[in-house]
XYZ file of C-alpha atoms in Angstrom:
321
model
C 0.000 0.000 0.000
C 1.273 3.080 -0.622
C 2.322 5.467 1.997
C 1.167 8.687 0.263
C -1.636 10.615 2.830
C -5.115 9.584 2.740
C -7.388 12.022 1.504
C -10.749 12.578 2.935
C -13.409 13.674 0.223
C -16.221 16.459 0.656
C -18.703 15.656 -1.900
C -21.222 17.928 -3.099
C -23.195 15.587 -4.554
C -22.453 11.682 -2.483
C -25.706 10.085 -2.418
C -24.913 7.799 -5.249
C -21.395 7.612 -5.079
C -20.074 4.124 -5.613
C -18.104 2.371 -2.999
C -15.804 0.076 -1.901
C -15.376 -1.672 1.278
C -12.612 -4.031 1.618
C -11.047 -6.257 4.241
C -7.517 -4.817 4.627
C -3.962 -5.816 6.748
C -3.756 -4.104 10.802
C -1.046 -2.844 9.300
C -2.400 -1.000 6.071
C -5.890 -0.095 8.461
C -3.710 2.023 10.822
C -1.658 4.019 7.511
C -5.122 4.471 6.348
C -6.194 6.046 9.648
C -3.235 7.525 10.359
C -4.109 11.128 9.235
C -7.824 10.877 10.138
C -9.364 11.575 13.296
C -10.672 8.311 14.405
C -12.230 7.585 17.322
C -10.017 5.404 20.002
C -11.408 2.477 19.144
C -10.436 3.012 15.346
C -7.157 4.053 15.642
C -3.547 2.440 16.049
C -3.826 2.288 20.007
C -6.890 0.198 19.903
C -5.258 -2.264 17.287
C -2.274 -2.887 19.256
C -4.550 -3.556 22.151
C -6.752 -6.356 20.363
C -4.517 -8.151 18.425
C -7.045 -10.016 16.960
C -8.900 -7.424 14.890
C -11.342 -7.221 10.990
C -10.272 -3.905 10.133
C -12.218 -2.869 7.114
C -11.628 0.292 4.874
C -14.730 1.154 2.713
C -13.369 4.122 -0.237
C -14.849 6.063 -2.994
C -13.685 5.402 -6.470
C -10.812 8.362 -6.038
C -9.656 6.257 -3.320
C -10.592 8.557 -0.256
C -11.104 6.893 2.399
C -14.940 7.382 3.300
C -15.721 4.559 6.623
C -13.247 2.349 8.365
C -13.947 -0.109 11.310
C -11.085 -2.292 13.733
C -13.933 -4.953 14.346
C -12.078 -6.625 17.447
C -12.297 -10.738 16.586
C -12.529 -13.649 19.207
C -11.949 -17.190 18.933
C -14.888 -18.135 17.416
C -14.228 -15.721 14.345
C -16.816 -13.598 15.790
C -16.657 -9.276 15.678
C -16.951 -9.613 19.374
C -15.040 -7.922 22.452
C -13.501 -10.969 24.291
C -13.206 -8.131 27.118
C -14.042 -4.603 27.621
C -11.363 -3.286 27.326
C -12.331 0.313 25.570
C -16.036 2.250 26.010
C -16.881 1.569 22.535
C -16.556 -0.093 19.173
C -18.464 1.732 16.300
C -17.296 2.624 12.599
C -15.951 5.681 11.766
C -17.405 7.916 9.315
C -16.754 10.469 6.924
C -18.555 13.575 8.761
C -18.329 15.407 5.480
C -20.493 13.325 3.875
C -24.400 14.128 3.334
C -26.769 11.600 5.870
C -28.022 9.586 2.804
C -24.356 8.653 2.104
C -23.473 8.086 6.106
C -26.004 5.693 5.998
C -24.354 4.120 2.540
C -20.969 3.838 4.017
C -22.495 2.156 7.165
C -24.317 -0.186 4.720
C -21.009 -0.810 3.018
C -18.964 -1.766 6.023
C -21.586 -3.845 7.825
C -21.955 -6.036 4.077
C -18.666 -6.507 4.111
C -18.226 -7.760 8.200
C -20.991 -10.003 7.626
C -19.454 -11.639 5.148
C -15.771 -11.667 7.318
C -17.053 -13.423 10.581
C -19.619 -15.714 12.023
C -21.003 -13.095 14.398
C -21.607 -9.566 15.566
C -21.837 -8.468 19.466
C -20.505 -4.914 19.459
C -21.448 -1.732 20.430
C -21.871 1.577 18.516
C -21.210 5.083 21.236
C -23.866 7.927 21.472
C -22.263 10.213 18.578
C -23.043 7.334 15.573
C -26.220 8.199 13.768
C -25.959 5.538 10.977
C -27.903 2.909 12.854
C -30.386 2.923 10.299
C -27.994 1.138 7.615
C -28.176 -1.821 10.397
C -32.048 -1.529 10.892
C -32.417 -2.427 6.612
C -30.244 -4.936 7.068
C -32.798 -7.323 9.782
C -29.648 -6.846 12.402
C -30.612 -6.692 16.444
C -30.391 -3.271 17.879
C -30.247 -3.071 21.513
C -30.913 0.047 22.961
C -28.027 0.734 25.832
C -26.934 4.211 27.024
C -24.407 6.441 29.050
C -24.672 9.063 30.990
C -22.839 12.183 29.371
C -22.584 15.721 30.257
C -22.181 18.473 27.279
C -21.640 21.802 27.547
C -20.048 25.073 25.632
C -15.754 25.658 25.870
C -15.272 27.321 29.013
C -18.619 27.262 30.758
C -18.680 26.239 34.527
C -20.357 22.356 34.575
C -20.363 22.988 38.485
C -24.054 24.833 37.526
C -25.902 21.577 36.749
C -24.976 19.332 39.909
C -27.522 18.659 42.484
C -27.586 19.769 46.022
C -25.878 16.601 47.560
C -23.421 16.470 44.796
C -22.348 20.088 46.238
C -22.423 19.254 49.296
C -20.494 16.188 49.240
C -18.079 18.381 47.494
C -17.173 20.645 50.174
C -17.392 17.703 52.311
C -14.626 16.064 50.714
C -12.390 19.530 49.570
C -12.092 19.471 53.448
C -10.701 16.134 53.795
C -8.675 15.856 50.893
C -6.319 16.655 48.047
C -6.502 16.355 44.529
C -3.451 15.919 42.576
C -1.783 14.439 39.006
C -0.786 10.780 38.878
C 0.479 8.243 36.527
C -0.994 5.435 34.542
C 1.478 3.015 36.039
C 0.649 4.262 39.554
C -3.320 3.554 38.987
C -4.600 0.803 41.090
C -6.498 -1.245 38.597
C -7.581 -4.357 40.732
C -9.628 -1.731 42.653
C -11.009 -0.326 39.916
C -11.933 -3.617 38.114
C -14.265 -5.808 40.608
C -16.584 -8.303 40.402
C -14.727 -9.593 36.966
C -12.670 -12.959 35.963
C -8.509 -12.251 36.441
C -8.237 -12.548 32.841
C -10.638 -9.281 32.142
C -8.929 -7.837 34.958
C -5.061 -8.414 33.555
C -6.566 -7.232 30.208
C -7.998 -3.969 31.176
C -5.231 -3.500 33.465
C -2.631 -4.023 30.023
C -4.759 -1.359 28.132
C -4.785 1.273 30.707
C -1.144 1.117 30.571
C -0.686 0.691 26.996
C -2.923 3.824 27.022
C -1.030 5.860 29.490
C 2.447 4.894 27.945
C 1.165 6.010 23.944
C 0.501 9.453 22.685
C -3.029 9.273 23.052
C -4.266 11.562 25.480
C -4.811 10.375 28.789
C -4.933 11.667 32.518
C -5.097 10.045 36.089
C -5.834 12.327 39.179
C -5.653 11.072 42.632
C -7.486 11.718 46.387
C -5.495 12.448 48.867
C -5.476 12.886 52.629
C -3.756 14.875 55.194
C -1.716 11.535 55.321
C -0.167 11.735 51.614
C -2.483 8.408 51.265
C -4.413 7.311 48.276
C -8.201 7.440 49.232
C -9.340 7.367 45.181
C -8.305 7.544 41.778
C -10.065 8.116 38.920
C -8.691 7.389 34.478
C -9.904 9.197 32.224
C -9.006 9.371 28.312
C -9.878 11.317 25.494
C -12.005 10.666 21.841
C -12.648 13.796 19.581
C -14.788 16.230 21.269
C -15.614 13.303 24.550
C -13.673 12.893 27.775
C -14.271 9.064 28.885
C -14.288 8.421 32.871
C -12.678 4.593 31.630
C -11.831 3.404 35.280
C -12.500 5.122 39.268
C -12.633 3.413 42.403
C -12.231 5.017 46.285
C -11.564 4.026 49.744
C -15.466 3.467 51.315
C -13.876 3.571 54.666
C -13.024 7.580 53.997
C -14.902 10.456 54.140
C -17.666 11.227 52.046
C -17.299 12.697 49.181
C -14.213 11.316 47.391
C -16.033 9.884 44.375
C -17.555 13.158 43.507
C -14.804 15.609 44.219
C -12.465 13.522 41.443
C -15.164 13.676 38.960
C -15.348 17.477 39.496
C -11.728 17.748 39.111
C -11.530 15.430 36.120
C -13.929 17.216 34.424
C -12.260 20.453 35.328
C -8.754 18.777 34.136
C -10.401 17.897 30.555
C -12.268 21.140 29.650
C -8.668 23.074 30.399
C -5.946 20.432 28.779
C -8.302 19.178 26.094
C -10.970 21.782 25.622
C -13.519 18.580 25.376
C -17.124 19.324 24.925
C -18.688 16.335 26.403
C -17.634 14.273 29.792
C -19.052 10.831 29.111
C -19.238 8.528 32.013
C -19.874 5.520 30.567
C -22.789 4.515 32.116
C -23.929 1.680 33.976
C -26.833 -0.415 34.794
C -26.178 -0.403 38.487
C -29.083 1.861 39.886
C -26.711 3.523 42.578
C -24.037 4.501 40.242
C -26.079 5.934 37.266
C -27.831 7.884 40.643
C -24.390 9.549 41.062
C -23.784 10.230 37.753
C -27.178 11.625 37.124
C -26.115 14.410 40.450
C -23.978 15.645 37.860
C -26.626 16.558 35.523
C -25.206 14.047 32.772
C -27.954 13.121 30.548
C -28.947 9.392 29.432
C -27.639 9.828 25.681
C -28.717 6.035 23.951
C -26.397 3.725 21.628
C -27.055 0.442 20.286
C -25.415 -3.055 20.702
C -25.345 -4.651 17.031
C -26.016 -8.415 17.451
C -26.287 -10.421 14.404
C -25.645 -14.306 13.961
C -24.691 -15.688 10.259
C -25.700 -18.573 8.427
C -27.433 -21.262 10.374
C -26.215 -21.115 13.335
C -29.062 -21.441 16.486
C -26.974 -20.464 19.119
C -27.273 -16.945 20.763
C -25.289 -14.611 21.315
C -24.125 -14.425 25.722
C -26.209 -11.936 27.008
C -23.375 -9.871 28.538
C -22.717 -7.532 25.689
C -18.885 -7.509 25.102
């Protein structure tokens, strides 16, 4: 492949442009993506973290470079997260491109992935609007969300949290310290509960891998009058987002931790990173979405794409991956 720059196109008139979506090398995928801005889960970190990857490049006949798509792969040949090890795994799109085509280039990629691997459990993130491409194409949607927080460059987020999220606040600026740490210093195990070892060395490899590339990452700490760790929070960058990846505190300390290194974090991102949106990643646990709802983050939906090819009767495990 050659190593000249990929262009990206800006058609005036895309609705029936033809296309081409191919099954290409890791290694051509990431100098196709290489001057694009792909998400996280497109881009050369996330292909060194998988290993076992469909990446898929769908082009226009000038040879831009219109959709591509690191479909992580298990064992089973199946476009399926054998852990969750990043927030999401949706295509990325031209944003240039009219809706109609979107859609087309979604259409493209998820022919050609059907025809690369015996199954589909992935999920798309709150920003892809292409779902409709799946929808014509008799694939399972299931509706999932997270709980984000958007606002304007510079604006105070501090003006949508709820009373107890205030006053847990100054509860815990009281108590406690906030200052930078290191990827290598984060305390994974704590972060990571209630999972096998195996998800827990894997997630625990990609926050490192993370914190050791170029893509932008950040890891505050709590501490107390002691100069000990009470709570730590990860959080990394896509586009416009700031992802809360991993958190975890000390329950024996004073109220208040959890919240006051959310605040900071999301103080940290809108000044380093200018980031419009702090996504939390939600969660299905009741108390925790609670919390993130004091914020004022809004429930903003995605789907998980589950599809099953050929004849095959078994389903898909209901943990989405």
């Amino acid at each position: 492949m050659s190593t000249k720059s990929v262009r990206v196109a800006s058609c005036s008139n895309d609705e029936g442009m033809p296309l081409t979506t191919k099954r290409v090398t890791s290694s051509d995928f990431v100098k196709a993506v290489s001057t694009l801005n792909v998400q996280l889960w497109n881009s050369e970190v996330a292909a060194a973290l998988y290993g076992s990857v469909t990446p898929l490049l769908c082009s226009s006949p000038t040879g831009d470079v219109e959709g591509a798509w690191l479909c992580p792969t298990d064992a089973s040949g199946a476009a399926r997260r054998t852990h969750r090890l990043l927030p999401y795994a949706s295509p990325w799109i031209n944003k240039r491109l009219r809706s109609a085509a979107r859609i087309r280039v979604a259409g493209s990629l998820i022919d050609e992935l059907m025809k690369s691997v015996t199954a589909i459990d992935l999920p798309t993130d709150p920003n892809f609007g292409e779902a409709a491409a799946f929808v014509e194409r008799d694939i399972e949607l299931v509706p999932r969300y997270s709980r984000v927080l958007s606002g304007r460059r510079g604006e105070d987020r501090s003006g949508s949290y709820r009373p107890k999220v205030r006053n847990h606040l100054r509860v815990a600026e009281s108590f406690f310290k906030v200052r930078d740490g290191k990827p290598e210093t984060f305390v994974f195990e704590r972060a990571i509960r209630g999972q096998c070892e195996a998800a827990v060395t894997a997630r625990t490899r990609t926050g490192m891998l993370l914190g050791a590339s170029s893509w932008p990452t950040f890891c505050l700490e709590a501490i107390d009058s002691l100069e000990d760790c009470r709570g730590q929070v990860f959080v990394v960058r896509n586009l416009n987002s700031a992802i809360l990846m991993h958190s975890w505190f000390d329950r024996s300390a004073p109220r208040g931790v959890p919240t006051l290194l959310v605040d900071r974090a999301m103080a940290q991102a809108d000044c380093a990173w200018h980031t419009l949106d702090f996504d939390f990643e939600g969660s299905l646990i009741p108390s925790i979405d609670r919390f993130m709802k004091g914020f004022g983050a809004s429930a903003e939906g995605y789907h998980q794409i589950r599809w099953v090819g050929g004849n095959q009767m078994a389903a898909l495990p209901g943990d989405f991956g």
